[in-house]
XYZ file of C-alpha atoms in Angstrom:
564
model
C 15.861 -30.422 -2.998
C 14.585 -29.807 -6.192
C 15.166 -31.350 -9.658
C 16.957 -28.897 -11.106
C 16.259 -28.927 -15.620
C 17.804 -26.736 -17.912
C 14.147 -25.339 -18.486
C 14.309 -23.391 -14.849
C 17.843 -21.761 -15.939
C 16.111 -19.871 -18.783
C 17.915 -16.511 -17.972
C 21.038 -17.448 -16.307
C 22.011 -19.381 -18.737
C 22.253 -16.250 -20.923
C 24.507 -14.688 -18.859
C 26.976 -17.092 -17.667
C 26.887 -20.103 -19.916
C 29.292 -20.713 -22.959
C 32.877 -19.451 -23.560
C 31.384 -15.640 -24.407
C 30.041 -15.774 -20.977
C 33.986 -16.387 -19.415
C 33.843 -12.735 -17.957
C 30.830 -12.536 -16.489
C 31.996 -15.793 -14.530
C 35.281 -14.270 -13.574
C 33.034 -11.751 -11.559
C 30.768 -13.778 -9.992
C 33.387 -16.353 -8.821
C 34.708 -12.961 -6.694
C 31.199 -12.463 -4.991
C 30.900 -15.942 -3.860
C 30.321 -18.740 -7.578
C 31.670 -21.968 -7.984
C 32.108 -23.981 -10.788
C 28.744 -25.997 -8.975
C 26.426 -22.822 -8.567
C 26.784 -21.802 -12.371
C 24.601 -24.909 -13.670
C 21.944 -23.929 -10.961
C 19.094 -21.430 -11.356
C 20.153 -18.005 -9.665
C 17.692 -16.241 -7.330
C 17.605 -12.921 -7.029
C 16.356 -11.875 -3.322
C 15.131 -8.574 -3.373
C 16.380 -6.779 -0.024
C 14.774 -3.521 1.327
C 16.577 -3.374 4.158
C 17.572 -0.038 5.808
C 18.593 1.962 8.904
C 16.077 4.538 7.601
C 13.001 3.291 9.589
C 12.081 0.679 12.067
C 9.616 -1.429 9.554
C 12.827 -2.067 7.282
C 15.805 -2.295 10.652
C 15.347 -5.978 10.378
C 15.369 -7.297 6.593
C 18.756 -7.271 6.124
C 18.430 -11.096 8.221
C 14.876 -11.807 6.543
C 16.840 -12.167 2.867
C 19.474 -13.997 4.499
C 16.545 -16.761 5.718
C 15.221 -16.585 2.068
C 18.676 -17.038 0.507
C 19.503 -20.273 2.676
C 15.781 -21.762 1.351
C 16.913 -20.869 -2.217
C 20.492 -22.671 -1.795
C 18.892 -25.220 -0.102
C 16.353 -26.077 -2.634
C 18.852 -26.550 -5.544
C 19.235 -22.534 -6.333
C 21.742 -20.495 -6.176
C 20.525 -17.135 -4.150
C 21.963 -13.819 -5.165
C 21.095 -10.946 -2.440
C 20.629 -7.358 -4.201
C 18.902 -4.346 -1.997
C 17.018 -1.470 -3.400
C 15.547 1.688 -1.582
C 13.154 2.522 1.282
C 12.113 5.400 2.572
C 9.792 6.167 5.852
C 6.802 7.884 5.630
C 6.235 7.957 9.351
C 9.766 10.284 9.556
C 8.889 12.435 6.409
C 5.143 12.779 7.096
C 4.329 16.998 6.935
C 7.393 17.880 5.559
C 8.887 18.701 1.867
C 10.452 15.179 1.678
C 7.061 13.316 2.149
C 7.135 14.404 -1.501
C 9.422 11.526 -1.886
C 7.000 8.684 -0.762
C 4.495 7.529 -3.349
C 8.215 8.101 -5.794
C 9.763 5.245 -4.217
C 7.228 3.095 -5.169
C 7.948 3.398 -8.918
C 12.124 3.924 -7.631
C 11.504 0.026 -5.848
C 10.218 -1.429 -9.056
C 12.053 0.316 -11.625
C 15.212 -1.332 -9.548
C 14.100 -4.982 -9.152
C 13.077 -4.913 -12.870
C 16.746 -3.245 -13.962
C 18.549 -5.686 -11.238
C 17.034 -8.961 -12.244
C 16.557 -7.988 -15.653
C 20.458 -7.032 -16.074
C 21.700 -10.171 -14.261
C 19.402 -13.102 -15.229
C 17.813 -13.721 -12.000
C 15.218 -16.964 -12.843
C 13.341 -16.664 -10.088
C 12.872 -13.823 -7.514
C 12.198 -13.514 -3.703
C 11.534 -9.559 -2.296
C 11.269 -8.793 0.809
C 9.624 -5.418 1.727
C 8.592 -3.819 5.285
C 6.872 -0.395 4.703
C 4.089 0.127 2.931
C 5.417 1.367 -0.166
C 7.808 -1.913 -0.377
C 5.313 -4.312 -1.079
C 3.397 -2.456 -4.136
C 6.673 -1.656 -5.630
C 8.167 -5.380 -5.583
C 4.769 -6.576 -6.974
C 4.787 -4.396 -9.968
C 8.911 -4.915 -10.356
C 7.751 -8.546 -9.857
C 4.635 -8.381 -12.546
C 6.893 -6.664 -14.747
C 9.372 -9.277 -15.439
C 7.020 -12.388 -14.998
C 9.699 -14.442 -13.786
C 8.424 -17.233 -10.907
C 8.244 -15.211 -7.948
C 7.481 -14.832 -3.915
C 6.945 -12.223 -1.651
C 7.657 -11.890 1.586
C 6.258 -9.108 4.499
C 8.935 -8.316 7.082
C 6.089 -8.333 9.891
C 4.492 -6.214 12.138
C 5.903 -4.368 15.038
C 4.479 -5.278 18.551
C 2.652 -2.738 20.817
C 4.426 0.538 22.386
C 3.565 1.219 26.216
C -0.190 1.492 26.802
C -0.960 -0.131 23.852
C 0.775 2.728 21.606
C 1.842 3.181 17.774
C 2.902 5.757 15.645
C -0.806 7.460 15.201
C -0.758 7.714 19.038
C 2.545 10.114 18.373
C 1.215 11.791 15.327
C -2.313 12.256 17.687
C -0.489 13.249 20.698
C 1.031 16.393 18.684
C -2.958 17.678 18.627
C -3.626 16.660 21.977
C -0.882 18.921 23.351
C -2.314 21.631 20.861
C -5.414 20.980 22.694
C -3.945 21.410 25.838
C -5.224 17.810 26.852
C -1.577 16.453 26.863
C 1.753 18.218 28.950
C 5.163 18.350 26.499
C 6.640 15.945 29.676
C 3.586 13.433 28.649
C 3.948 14.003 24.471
C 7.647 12.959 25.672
C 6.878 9.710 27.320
C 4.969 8.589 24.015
C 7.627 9.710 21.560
C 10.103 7.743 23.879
C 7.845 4.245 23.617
C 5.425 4.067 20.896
C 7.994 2.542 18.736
C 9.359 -0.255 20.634
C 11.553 -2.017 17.657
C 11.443 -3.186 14.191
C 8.563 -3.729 12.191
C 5.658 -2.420 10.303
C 3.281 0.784 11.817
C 0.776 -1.641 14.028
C -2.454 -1.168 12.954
C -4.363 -1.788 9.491
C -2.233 0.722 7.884
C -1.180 0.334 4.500
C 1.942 -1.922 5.208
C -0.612 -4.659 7.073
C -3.305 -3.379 4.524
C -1.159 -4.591 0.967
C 0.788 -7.428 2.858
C -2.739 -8.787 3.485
C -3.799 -8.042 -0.201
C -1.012 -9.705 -1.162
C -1.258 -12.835 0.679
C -5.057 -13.068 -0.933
C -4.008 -12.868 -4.296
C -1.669 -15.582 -3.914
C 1.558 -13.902 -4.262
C 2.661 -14.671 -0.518
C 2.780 -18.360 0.991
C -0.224 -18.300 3.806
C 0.841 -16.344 6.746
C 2.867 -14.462 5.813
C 0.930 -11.011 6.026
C -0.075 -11.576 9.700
C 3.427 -12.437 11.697
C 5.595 -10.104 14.238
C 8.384 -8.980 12.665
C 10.824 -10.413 15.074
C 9.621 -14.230 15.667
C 10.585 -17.941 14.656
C 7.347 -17.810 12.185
C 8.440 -15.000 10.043
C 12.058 -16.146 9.617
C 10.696 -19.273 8.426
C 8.525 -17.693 6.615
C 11.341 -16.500 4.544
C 13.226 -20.006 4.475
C 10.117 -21.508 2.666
C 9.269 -18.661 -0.047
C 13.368 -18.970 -0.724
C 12.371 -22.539 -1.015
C 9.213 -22.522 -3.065
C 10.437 -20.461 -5.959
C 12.554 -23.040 -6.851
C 9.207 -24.988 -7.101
C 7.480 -22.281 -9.164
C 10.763 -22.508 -11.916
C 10.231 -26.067 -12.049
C 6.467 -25.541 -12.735
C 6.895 -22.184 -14.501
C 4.623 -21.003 -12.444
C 4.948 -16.668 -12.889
C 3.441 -14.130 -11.407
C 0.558 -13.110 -14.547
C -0.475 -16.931 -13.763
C -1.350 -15.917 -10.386
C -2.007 -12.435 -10.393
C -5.698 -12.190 -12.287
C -8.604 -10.256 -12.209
C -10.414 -13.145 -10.084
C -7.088 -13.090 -7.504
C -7.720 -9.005 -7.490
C -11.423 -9.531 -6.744
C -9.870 -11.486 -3.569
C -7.766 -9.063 -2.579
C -10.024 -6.264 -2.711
C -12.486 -8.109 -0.759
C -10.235 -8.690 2.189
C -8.861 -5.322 2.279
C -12.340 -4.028 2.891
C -12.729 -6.824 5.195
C -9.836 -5.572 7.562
C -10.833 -2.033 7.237
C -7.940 -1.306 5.377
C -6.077 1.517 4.002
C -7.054 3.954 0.814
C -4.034 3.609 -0.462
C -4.647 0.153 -1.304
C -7.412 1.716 -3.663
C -3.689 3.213 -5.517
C -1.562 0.651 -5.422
C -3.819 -1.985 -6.133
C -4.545 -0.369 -9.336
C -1.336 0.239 -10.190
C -0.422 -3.316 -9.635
C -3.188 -4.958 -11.775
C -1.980 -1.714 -14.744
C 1.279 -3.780 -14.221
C 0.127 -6.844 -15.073
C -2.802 -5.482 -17.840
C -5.585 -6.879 -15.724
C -8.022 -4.104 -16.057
C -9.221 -2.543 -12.573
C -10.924 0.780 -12.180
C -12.423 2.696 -9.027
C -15.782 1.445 -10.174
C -15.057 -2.233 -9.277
C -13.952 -1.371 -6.094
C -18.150 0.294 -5.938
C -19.240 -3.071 -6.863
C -17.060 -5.072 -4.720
C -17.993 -3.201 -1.687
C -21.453 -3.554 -2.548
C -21.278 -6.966 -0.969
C -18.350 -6.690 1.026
C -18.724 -6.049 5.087
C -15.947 -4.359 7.263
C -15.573 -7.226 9.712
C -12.113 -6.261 11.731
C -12.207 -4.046 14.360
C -8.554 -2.809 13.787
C -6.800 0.454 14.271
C -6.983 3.556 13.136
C -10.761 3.277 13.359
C -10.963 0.309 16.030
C -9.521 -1.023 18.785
C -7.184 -4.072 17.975
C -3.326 -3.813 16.566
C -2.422 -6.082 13.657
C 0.036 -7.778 16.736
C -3.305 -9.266 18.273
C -4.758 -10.360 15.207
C -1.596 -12.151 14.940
C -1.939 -13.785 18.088
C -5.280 -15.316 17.119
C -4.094 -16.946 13.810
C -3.741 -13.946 11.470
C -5.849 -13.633 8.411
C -6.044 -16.633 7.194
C -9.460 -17.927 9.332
C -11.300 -15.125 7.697
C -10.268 -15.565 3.906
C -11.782 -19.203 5.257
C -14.980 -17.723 6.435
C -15.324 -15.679 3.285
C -14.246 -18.263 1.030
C -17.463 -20.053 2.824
C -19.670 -17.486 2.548
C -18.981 -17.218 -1.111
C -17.310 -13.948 -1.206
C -13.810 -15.168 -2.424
C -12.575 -17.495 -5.909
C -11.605 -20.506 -4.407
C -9.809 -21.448 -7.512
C -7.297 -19.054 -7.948
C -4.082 -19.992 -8.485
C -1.196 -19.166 -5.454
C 2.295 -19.091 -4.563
C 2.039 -22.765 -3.288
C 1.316 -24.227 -6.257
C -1.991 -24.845 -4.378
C -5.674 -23.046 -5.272
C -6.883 -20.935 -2.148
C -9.206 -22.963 -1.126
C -6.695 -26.020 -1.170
C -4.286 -23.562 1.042
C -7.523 -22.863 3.566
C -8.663 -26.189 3.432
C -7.699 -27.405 7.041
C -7.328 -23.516 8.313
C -9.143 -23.555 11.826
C -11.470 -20.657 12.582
C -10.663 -17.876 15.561
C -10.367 -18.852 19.103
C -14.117 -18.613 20.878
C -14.523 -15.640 22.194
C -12.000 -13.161 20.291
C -13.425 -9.577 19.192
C -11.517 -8.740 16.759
C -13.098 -10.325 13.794
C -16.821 -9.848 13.760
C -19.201 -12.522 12.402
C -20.986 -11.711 9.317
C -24.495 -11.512 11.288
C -22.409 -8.156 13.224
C -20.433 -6.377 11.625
C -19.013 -3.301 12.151
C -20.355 -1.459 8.987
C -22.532 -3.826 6.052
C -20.938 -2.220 2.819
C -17.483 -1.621 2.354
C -15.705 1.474 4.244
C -13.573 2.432 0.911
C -15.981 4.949 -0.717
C -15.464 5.705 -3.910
C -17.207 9.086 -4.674
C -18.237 11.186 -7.780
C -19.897 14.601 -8.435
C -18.868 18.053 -9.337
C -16.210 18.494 -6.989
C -14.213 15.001 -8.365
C -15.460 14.451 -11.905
C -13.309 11.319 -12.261
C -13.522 9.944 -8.821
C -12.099 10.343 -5.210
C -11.596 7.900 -2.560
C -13.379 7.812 1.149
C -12.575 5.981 3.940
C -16.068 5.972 5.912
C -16.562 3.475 8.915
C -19.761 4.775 9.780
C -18.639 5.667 13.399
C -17.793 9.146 11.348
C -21.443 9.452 10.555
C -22.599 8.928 6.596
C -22.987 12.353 5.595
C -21.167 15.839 5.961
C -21.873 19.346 4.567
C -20.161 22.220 5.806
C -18.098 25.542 4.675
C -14.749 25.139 2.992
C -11.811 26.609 4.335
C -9.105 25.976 1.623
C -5.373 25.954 2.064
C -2.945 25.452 -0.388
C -0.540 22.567 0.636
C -0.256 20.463 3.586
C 1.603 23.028 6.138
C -0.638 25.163 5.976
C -3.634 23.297 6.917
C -1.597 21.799 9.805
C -0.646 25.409 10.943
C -4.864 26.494 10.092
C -5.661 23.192 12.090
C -3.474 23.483 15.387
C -3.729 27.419 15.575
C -7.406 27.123 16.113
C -8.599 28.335 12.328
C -10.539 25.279 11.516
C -13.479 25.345 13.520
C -16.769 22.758 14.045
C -18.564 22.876 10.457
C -15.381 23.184 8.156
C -14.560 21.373 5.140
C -10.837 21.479 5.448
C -9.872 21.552 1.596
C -6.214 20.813 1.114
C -4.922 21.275 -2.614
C -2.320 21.029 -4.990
C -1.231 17.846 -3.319
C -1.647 15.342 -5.903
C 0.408 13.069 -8.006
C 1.174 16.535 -10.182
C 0.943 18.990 -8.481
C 2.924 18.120 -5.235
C 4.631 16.493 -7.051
C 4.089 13.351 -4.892
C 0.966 13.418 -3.540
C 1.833 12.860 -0.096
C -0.095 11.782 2.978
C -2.169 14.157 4.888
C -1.199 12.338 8.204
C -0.027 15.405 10.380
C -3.470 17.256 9.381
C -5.841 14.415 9.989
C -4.217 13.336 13.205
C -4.080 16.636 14.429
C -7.971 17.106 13.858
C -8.554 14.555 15.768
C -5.922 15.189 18.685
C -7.664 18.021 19.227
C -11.034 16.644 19.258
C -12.516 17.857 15.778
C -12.724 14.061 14.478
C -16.769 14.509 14.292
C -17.357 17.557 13.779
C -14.941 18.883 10.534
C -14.108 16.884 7.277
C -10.650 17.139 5.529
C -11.010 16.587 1.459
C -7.634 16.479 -0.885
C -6.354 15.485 -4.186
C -3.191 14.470 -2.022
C -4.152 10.859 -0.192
C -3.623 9.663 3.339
C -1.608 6.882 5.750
C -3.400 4.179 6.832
C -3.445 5.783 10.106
C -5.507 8.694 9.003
C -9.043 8.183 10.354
C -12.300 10.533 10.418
C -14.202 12.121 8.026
C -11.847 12.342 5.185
C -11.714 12.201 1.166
C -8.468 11.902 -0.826
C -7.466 11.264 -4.587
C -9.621 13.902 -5.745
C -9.576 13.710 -9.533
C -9.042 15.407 -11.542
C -6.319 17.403 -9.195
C -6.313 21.067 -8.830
C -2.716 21.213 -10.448
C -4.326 20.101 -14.107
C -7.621 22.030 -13.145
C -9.793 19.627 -11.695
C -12.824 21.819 -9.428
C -11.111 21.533 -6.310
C -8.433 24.322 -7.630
C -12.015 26.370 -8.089
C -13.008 26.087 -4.376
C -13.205 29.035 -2.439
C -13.596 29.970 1.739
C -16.838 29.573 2.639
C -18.305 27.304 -0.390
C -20.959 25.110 0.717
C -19.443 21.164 0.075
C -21.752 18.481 0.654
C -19.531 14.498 0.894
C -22.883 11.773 1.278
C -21.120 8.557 1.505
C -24.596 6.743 1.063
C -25.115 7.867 -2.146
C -21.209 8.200 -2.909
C -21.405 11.962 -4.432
C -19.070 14.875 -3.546
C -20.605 17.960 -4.124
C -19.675 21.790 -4.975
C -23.034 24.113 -4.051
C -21.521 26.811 -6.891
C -23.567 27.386 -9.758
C -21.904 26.573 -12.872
C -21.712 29.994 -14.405
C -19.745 30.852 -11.278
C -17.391 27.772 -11.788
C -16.984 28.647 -15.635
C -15.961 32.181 -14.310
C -13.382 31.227 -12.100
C -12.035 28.762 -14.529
C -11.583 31.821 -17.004
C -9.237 33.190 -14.446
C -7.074 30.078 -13.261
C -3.715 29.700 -14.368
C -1.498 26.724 -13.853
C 0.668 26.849 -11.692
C 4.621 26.313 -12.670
C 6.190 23.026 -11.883
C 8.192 22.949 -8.079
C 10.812 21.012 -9.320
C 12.178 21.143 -12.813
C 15.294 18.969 -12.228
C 15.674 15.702 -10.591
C 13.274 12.494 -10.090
C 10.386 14.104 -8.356
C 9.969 16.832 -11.716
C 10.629 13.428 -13.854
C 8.159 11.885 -11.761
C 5.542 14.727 -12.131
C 5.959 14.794 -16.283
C 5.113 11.151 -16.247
C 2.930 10.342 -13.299
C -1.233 9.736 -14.556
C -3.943 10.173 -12.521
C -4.597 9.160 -9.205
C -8.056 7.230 -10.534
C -5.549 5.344 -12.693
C -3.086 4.506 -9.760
C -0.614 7.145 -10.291
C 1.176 4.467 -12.661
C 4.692 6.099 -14.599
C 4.615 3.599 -17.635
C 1.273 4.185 -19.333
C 1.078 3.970 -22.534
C 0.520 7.101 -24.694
C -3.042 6.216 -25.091
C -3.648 3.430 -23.303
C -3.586 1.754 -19.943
């Protein structure tokens, strides 16, 4: 246990300590208090748990685990929930709109909860992808000592199945390589319980990030959702924040610009998700470390793609697991000089203290590639400029896509109509699928072009179409694809100026995106765009569109009027 000070009861003592404080005291001693638990620091454990979706099924238990570590360690834990949604339900519909929202809905709640009640510390506990960005920033936000926890990865459907190979199988059967009898049999046992989408999708991709910037103890991005290590997992982080109040240890401590340098690295490492481009930024704008889409150039300079992991490999984030997560690779890196060994983390510890003793992979294993072989030299996030995304977009480019594309647009406006363009046979071998007025804005939401990019390649068009957007894309989404196209057509960036047929040239080597129009032809179809009206006017997804910025600046809802 402990030593519990006065010092670690900084907040709580505001709200229940004194005779002014006899009310709030009558309330809490009907949810659980005794006369003991008022002179000890109170805990808020951040709970996404929800029937809504399999990654989330399971958390309810997880904060239960972290609240016995806080109790035990001298704390009092205080379990509070706040929202999830699913992306893998919503995906190609209206209320996909509703995705990148909960991010900002997740952290504007764990800021108002703690921040009302006088939480000292704080454990949160997230599952789907959107979970962990928004505890960070809720975390970053109030700065009090802090842990996060991943709920874990789901295991492998039948035949080595996930989500994707649903999403996929919906183009397949378009293609007429798949029976509805045989789309059945996946549907029925892709999913086989709870946990995070399997592969290096963007739940695996930030819980990873996380766990290399410190804010996670080691291990805890790479454990199955249902399994001894991940409940104890939660034990110890309910544990250790006691340790981080008696150290005053907070999240800005930990969360730096050398810690984001780290996480960025091993993102790219994994092959990971664009959307940790997004949230990434958004987390550093949360704790005014400045990050901008041109580190992520630099960083990649020197940065190999060493995992072969889904969507664009072979491997689920289950079998990583089973050869010691990513923990022997942040060692190999932290060798090779890629990573700040002296960062502080979650333990207390500086990485390399943490990876000190790590072991490396079994012999053998193919899932992490040695730096001598890996699967692409540079990093796989591409972040591109030119005349079709003045202010940046993002790529996700393995090099099994090839390096460059140029073909004929064929524009749609929105994602259903792409999907309908895609599986009815429109799109052919040489298009550049553009898909607009998806982003941040304009959606509003920017939602995930998952449906259209797994449908390209269900029915075979993976190599020979590319799909560009100023909407963004799952982790899942593989091919040749470009999102977060800035500015976005809704405030008149040149995508909104695209026409059918306009040559578009993406060159991931030299990281341009480019419009073959002549300028004067731009300029005149400028003079004739209008902005559109607003989709919503009422409700959190218009409130969401007033206040969202750009994409390039992580889509944050709090910057300041003139600054980041």
């Amino acid at each position: 246990m402990t030593d519990i000070t006065d010092d670690m009861r900084k907040y709580s003592s505001q709200v229940v300590d004194g005779i002014e404080a006899t009310p709030a005291r009558a309330m809490l001693r009907a949810v659980g208090f005794t006369d003991e638990d008022f002179s000890k620091p109170q805990i808020g454990i951040a709970s996404t748990w929800a029937n809504v979706t399999p990654c989330n099924m399971h958390i309810d238990k997880l904060a239960e685990e972290a609240a016995k570590g806080a109790d035990a360690a001298g704390g009092k834990a205080v379990i509070f929930n706040t929202i999830t949604i699913s992306d893998g339900i919503a995906n190609g519909t209206e209320g996909m709109k509703y995705s990148l929202v909960s991010r900002e809905v997740i952290a504007d709640s764990i800021e108002t909860v703690a921040g009302c009640e006088g939480f000292d510390g704080l454990v949160a506990v997230g599952g789907c992808d959107k979970n962990m960005p928004g505890c960070l920033i809720g975390m970053a936000r109030l700065n009090r000592p802090s842990i996060f926890v991943y709920g874990g990865t789901i295991r492998p459907g039948a035949g080595h199945t996930d989500i994707i190979s649903v999403f996929e199988a919906v183009g397949r059967h378009a293609a007429g390589e798949l029976s509805l009898a045989q789309v059945k049999q996946i549907e029925g046992t892709a999913i086989p319980g709870p946990g995070a989408c399997g592969g290096m999708y963007t739940a695996n991709t930030m819980a990873s990030a996380i766990e290399a910037m410190g804010m996670s103890l080691p291990g805890s991005s790479a454990q199955d959702a249902i399994s001894a290590a991940k409940a104890s997992d939660c034990f110890r982080a309910g544990r250790q924040v006691l340790e981080l109040l008696a150290r005053d240890i907070k999240p800005r401590d930990i969360m730096t610009r050398k810690a984001f340098e780290n996480a960025i690295r091993v993102i790219i490492a994994l092959g990971g998700s664009t959307n940790g481009v997004l949230h990434l930024l958004a987390m550093a704008h949360a704790v005014e470390v400045r990050l901008t889409l041109d580190d992520f150039i630099e960083i990649g300079k020197s940065t190999p793609v060493l995992a072969d992991l889904r969507p664009s490999g072979k491997y689920m984030m289950s079998e990583l697991v089973a050869i010691g997560g990513i923990q022997p690779l942040m060692k190999r890196m932290l060798d090779a000089g890629l990573l700040h060994g002296d960062v502080l983390t979650v333990t207390g510890r500086t990485l390399a203290e943490n990876l000190a003793d790590v072991a490396d992979y079994p012999a053998g294993q193919g899932i992490i590639r040695p730096f001598d072989d890996p699967i692409k030299k540079d990093s796989h996030l591409v972040i591109l400029h030119g005349n079709l995304a003045p202010t940046g977009a993002v790529a996700k480019i393995t090099g099994k896509e090839g390096l460059r594309f140029a073909g004929r647009a064929r524009v749609y406006q929105g994602e259903e109509a792409a999907l309908s363009g895609i599986l009815d046979g429109e799109v052919v071998a040489g298009d550049v699928i553009v898909i607009r007025y998806e982003g941040p804005k304009g959606g509003p939401g920017m939602r995930e072009m998952l449906s259209p990019t797994s449908a390209v390649m269900g029915k075979g068009l993976g190599k020979e179409v590319a799909l560009i957007t100023d909407g963004r894309f799952s982790g899942g989404s593989h091919g040749f694809v470009v999102g977060h196209i800035t500015p976005e057509a809704f405030e008149g960036g040149p995508i909104a100026l695209v026409e059918d047929g306009d040559p578009i040239t993406i060159d991931a080597e030299n990281r341009e995106i480019t419009l073959g129009v002549p300028d004067a032809v731009l300029a005149e179809r400028r003079a004739c765009w209008t902005q559109p009206q607003p989709r919503y006017t009422r409700g959190v997804l218009a409130k969401y569109a007033r206040l969202v910025s750009s994409a390039s600046e992580g889509a944050v809802t709090d910057k300041p009027e003139g600054g980041r």
